[in-house]
CSV table of C-alpha atoms and ligand atoms in Angstrom, one decimal:
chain,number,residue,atom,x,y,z
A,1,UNK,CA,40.3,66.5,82.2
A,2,UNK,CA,43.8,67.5,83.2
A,3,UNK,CA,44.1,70.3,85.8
A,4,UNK,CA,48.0,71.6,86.0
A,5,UNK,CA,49.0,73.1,89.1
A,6,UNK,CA,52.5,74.6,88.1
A,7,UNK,CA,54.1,76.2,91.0
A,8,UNK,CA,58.4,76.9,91.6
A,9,UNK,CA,57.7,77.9,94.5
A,10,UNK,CA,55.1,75.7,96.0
A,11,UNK,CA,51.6,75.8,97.7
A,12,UNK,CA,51.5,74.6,101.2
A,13,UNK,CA,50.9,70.9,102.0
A,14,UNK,CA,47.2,72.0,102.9
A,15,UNK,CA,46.7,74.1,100.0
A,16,UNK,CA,47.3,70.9,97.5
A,17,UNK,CA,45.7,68.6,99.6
A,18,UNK,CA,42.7,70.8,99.3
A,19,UNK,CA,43.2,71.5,95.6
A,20,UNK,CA,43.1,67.7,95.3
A,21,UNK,CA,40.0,67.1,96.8
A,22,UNK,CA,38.1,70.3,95.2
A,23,UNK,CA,39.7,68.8,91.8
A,24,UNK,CA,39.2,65.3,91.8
A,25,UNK,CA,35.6,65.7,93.4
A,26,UNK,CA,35.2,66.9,90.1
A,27,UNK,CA,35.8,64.2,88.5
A,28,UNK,CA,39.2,65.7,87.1
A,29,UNK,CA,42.7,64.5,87.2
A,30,UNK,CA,45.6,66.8,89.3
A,31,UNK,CA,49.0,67.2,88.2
A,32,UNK,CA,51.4,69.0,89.9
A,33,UNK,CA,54.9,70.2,88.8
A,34,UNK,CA,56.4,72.0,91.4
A,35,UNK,CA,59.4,73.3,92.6
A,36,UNK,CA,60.9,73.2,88.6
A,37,UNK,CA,63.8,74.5,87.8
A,38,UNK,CA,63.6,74.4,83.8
A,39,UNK,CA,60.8,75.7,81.9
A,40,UNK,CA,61.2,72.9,79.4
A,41,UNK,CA,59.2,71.3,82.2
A,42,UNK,CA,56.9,73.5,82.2
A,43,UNK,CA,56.2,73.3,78.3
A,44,UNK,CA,56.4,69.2,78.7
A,45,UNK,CA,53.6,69.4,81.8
A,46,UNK,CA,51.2,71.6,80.3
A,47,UNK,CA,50.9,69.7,76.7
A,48,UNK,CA,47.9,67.8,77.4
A,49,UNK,CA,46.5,69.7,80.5
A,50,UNK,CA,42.9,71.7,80.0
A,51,UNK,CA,43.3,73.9,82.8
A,52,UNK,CA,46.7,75.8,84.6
A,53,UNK,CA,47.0,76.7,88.0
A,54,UNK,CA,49.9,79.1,88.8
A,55,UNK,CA,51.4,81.4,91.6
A,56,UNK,CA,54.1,84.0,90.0
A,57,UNK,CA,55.0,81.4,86.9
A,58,UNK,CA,55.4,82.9,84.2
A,59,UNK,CA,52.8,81.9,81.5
A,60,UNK,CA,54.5,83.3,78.5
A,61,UNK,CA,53.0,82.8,74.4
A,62,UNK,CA,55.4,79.9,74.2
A,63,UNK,CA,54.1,78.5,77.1
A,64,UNK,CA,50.5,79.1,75.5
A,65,UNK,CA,51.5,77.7,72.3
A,66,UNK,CA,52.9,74.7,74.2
A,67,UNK,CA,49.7,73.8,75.9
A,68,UNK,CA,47.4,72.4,72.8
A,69,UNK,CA,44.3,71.9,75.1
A,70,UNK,CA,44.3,74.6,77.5
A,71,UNK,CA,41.2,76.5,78.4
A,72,UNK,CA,41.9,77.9,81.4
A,73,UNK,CA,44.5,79.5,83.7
A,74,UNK,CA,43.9,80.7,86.9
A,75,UNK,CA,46.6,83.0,88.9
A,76,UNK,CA,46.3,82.1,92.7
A,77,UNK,CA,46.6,85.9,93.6
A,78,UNK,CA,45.6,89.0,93.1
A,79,UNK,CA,47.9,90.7,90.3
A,80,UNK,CA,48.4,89.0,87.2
A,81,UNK,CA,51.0,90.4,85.5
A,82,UNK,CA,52.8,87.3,84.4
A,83,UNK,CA,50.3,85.6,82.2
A,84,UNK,CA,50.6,87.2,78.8
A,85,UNK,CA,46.8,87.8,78.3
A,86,UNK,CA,47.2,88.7,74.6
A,87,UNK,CA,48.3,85.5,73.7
A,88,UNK,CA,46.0,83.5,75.9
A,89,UNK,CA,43.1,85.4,74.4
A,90,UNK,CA,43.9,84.9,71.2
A,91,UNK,CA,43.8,81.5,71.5
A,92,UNK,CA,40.4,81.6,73.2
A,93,UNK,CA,41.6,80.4,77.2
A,94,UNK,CA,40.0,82.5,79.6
A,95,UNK,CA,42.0,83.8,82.5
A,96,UNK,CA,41.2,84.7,85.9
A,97,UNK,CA,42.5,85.8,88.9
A,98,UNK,CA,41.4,85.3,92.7
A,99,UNK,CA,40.5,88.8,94.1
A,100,UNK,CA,40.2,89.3,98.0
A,101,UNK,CA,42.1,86.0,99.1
A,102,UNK,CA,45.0,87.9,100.2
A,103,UNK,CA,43.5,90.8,101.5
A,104,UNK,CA,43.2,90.4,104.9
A,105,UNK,CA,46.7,89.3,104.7
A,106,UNK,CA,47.7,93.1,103.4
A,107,UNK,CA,45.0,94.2,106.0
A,108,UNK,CA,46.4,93.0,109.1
A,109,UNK,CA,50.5,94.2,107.8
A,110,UNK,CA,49.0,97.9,107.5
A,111,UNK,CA,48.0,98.1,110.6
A,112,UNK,CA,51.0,96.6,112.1
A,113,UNK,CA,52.8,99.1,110.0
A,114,UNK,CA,51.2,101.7,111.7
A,115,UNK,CA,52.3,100.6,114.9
A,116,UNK,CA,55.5,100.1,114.2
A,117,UNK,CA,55.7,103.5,113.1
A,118,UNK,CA,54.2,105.0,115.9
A,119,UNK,CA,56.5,103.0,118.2
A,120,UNK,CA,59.3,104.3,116.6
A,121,UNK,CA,60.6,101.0,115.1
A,122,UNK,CA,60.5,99.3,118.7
A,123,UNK,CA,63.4,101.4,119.3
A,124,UNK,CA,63.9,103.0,123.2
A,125,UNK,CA,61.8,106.5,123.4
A,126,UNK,CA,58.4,107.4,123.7
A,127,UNK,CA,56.0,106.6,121.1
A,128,UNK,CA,52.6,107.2,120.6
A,129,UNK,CA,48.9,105.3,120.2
A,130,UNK,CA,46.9,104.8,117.7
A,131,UNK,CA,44.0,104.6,119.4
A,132,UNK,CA,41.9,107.9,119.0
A,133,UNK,CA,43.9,108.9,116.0
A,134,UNK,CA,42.5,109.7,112.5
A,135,UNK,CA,43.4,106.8,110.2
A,136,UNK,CA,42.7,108.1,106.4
A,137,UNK,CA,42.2,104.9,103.8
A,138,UNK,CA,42.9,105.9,99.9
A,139,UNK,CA,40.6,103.9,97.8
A,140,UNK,CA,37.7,101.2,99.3
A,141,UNK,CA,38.5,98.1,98.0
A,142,UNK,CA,38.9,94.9,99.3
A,143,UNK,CA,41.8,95.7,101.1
A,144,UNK,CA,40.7,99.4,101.8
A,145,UNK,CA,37.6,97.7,103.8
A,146,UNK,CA,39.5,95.1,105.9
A,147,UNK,CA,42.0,98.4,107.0
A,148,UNK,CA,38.9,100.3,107.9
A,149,UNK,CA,37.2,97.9,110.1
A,150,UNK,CA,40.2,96.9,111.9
A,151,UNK,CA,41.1,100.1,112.2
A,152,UNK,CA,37.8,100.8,113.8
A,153,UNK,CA,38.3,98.0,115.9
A,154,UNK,CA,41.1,99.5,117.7
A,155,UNK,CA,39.5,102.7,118.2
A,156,UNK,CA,40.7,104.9,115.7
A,157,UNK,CA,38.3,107.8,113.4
A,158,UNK,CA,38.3,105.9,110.0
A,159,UNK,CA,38.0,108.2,106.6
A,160,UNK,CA,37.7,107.0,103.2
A,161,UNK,CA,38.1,108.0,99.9
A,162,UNK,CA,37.2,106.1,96.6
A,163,UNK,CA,35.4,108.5,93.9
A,164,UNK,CA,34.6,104.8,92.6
A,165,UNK,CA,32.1,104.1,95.1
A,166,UNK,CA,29.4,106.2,94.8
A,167,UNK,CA,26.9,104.3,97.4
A,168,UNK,CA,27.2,105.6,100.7
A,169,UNK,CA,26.0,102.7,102.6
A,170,UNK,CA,29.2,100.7,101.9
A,171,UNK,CA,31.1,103.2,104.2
A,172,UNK,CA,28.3,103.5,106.5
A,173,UNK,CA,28.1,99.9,106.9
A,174,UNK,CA,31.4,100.1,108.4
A,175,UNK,CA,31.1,103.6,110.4
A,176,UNK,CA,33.4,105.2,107.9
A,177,UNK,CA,32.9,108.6,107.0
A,178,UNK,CA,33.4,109.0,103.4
A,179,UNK,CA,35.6,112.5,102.3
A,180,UNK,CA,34.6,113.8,99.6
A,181,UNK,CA,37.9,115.0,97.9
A,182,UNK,CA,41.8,113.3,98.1
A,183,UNK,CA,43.3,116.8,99.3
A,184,UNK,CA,40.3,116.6,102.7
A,185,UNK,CA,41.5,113.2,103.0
A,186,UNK,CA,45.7,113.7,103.5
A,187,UNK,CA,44.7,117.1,105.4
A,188,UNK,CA,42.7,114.9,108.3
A,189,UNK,CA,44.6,111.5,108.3
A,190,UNK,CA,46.8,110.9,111.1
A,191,UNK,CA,47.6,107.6,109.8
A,192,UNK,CA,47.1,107.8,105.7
A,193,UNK,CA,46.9,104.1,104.2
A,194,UNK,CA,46.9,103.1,100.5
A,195,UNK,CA,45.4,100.9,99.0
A,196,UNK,CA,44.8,102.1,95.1
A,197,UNK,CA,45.7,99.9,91.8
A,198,UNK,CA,48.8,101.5,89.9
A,199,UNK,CA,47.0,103.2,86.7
A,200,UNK,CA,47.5,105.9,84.4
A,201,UNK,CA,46.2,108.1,86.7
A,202,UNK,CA,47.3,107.2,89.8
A,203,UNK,CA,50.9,106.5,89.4
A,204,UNK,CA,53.0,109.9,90.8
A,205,UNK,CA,50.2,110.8,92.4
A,206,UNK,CA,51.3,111.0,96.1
A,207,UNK,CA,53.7,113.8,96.4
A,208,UNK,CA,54.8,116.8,98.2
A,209,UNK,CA,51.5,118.7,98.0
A,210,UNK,CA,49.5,116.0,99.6
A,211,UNK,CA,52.1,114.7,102.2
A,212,UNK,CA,53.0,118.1,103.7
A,213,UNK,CA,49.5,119.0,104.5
A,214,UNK,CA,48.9,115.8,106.8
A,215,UNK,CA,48.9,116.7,110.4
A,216,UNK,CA,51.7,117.2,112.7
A,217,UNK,CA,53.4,113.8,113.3
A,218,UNK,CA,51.2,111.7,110.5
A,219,UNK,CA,52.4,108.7,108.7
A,220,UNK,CA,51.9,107.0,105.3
A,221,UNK,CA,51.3,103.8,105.1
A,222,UNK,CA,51.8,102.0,101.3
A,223,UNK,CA,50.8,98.2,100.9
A,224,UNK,CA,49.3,99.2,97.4
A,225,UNK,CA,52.5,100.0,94.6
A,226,UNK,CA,55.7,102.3,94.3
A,227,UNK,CA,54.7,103.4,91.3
A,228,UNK,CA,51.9,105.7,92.7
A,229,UNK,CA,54.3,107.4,94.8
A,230,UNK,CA,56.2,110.6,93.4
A,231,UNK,CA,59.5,109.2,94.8
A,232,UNK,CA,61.3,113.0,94.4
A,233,UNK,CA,57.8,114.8,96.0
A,234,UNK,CA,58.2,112.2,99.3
A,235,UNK,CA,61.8,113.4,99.5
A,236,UNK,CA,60.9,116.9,99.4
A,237,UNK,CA,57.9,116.2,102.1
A,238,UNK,CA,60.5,114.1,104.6
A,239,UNK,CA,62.8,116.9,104.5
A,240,UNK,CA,60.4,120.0,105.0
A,241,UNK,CA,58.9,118.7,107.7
A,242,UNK,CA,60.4,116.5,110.2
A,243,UNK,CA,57.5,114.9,111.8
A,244,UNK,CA,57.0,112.8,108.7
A,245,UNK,CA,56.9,108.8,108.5
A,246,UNK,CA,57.1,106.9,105.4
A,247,UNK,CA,56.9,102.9,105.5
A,248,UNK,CA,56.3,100.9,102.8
A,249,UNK,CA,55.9,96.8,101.8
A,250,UNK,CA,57.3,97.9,98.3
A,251,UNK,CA,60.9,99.6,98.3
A,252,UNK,CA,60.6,102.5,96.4
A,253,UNK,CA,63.4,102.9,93.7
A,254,UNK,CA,65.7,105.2,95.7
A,255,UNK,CA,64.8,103.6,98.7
A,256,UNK,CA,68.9,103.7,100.0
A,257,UNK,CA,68.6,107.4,99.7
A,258,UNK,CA,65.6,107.3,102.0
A,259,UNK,CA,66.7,105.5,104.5
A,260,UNK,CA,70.0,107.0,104.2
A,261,UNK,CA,68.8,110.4,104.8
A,262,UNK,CA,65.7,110.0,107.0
A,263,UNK,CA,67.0,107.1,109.0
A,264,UNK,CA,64.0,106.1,111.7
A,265,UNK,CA,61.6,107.8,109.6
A,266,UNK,CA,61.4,105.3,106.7
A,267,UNK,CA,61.1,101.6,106.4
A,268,UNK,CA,60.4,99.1,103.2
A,269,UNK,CA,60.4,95.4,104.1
A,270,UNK,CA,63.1,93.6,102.5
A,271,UNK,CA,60.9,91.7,99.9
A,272,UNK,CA,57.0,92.6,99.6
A,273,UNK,CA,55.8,90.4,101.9
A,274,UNK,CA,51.7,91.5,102.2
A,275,UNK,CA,50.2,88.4,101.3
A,276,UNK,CA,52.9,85.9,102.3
A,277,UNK,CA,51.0,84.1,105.2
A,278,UNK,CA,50.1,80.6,105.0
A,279,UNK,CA,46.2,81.7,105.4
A,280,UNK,CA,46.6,83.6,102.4
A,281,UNK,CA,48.3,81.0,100.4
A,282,UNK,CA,45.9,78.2,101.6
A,283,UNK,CA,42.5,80.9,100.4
A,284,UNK,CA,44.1,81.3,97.2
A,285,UNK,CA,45.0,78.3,96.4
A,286,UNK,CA,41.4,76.6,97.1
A,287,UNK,CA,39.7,79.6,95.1
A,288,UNK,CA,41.7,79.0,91.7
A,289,UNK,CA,41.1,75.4,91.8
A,290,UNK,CA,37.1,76.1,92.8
A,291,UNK,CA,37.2,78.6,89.5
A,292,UNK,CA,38.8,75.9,87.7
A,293,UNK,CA,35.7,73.8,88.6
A,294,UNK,CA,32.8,76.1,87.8
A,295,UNK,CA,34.3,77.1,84.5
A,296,UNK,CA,35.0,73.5,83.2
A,297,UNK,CA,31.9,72.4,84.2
A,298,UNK,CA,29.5,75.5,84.6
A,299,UNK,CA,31.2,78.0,82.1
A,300,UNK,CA,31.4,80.7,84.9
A,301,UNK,CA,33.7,83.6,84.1
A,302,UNK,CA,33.7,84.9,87.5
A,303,UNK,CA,37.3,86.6,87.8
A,304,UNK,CA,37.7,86.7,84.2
A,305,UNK,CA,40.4,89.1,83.4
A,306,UNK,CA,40.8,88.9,79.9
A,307,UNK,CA,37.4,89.7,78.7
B,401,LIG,P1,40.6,96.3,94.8
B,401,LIG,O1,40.5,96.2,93.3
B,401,LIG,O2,39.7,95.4,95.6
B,401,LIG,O3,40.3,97.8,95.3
B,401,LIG,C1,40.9,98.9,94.6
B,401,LIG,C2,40.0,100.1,94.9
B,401,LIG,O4,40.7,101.2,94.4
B,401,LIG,C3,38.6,100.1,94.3
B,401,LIG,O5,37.7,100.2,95.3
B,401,LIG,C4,38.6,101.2,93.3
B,401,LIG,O6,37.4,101.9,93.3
B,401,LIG,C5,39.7,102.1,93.9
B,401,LIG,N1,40.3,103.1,93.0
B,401,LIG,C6,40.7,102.9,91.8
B,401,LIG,N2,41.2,104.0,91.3
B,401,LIG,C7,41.2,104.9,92.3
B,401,LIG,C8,41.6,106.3,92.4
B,401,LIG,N3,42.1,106.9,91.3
B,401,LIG,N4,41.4,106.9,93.5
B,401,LIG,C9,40.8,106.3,94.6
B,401,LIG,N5,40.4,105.0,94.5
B,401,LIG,C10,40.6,104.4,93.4
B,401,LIG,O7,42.1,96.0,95.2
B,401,LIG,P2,42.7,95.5,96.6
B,401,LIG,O8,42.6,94.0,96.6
B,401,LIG,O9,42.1,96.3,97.7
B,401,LIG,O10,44.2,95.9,96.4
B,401,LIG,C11,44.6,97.2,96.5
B,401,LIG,C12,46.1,97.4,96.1
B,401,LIG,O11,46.9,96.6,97.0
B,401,LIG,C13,46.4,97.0,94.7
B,401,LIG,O12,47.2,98.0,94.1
B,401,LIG,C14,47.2,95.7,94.8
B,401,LIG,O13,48.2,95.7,93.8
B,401,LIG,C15,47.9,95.9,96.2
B,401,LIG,N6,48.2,94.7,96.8
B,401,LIG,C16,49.4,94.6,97.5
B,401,LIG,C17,49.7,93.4,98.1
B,401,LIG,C18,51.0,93.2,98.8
B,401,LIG,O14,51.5,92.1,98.9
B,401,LIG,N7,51.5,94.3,99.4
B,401,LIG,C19,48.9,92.2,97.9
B,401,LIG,C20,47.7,92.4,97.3
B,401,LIG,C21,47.3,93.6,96.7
């Protein structure tokens, strides 16, 4: 059985060496197209291959229709926006993600965000700690957790919300107090990180109302989406009161105005950069080819995103 790992912009050397061994352990065969420029490659590589392994290629329906034995694709990452999942189902190919490989990646940039922050952008002047502070984490997951304990770890008051999480021992676990409404957390967090998925309900969300009753000095802290930021409402909250940070790992659309007009106060990274560590890559690399595995030979569905 053919296993494709289709990459243009590659896995590390350790990554595919470990791909290789997880796949050909298997008694499968590895191909790898890398670094191509032409998605006429693409279409040529995946003809005969049963299962795909990606990173941010695009699987489109002409790729799908290309690919006469495929079964599987697996996105080494977390979102998987760029595998058209109406087409794969269709034909019956199952496709998965790999949630969680990334997250301590996004963890460990949050917190360094809030440093940064607090340290006024490691320009001269007096910053402040965070030790001590109350660090407010919007939405549990598996990013959400990682935040928390670290956040412990350095000494700061850790606060959740997640209405999804209804048992309290998964906070508790982690000496988190769970709030029980998104207006008590933003009113207590000194530090307010998010980490929820863009949805229907959540996008525009964080606006004016929320941000202006943080505490004196707070900051927010976005490793999750733009989209869940009301972009006019954060204006209006930066400019009311003064004591307001904003950084971000994804430039929000009027992100030159922002900077423009709150200078120090707001930061995006160039290019979203939360799970870019070689760890990160490495972890989900060797998970897609493991769920490669268990579903060609086991039929698991773990990860399934398509169901
Ligand atoms: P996850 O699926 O593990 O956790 C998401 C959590 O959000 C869940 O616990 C869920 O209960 C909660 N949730 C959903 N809707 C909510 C709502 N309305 N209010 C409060 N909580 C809600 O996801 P994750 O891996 O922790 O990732 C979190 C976010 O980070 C995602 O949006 C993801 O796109 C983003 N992310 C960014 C990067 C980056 O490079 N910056 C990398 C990976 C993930």
């Amino acid at each position: 059985m053919k296993v494709l790992v289709a990459t243009e912009k590659p896995f590390a050397k350790k990554a595919v060496d470990g791909i290789r061994e997880i796949i050909e352990t298997a008694g499968c065969e590895l191909a790898l197209l890398e670094k191509y420029t032409d998605k006429a490659q693409l279409l040529e590589a995946v003809a005969d291959a049963e299962a795909l392994i990606i990173r941010s290629d695009k699987v489109t329906s002409e790729v799908i229709a290309a690919a006469k034995n495929l079964k599987i694709v697996v996105r080494a990452g977390a979102g998987y926006d760029n595998v058209d999942l109406a087409a794969a189902t269709e034909r019956g190919i199952v496709v998965m993600n790999t949630p969680g490989q990334n997250s301590n990646a996004v963890a460990e940039l949050a917190l360094s965000f809030m440093i940064y922050m607090s340290r006024n952008r490691f320009t001269p002047g007096t910053g402040r700690e965070i030790q001590g502070k109350t660090l407010g984490i919007h939405a549990y997951g598996n990013v959400g957790k990682l935040v928390g304990r670290k956040g412990k770890a350095l000494g700061m008051n850790v606060i959740a919300f997640d209405p999804f999480i209804t048992d309290p021992a998964v906070f508790e676990a982690d000496g988190v107090k769970a709030v029980s409404s998104i207006e008590e957390l933003y009113a207590q967090s000194d530090f307010l990180s998010l980490h929820i998925p863009a949805t229907p309900e959540t996008k525009k969300s964080i606006g004016r109302k929320l941000l202006t009753s943080m505490p004196k000095g707070a900051v927010l802290v976005n490793t999750a989406r733009k989209e869940v930021i009301d972009e006019a409402g954060l204006a209006e909250a930066l400019q009311e009161r003064e004591d307001l940070k904003y950084i971000t790992d994804i430039a929000a659309e009027t992100q030159a105005e922002l900077n423009e007009k709150f200078g120090n106060r707001v930061f995006a990274t160039p290019k979203k950069m939360g799970a870019e560590t070689a760890e990160a890559n490495i972890n989900a690399g060797l998970a897609a080819a493991r769920q490669v595995v268990g579903y060609l030979k086991e039929g698991i569905t773990r990860f399934q995103v398509n169901k």
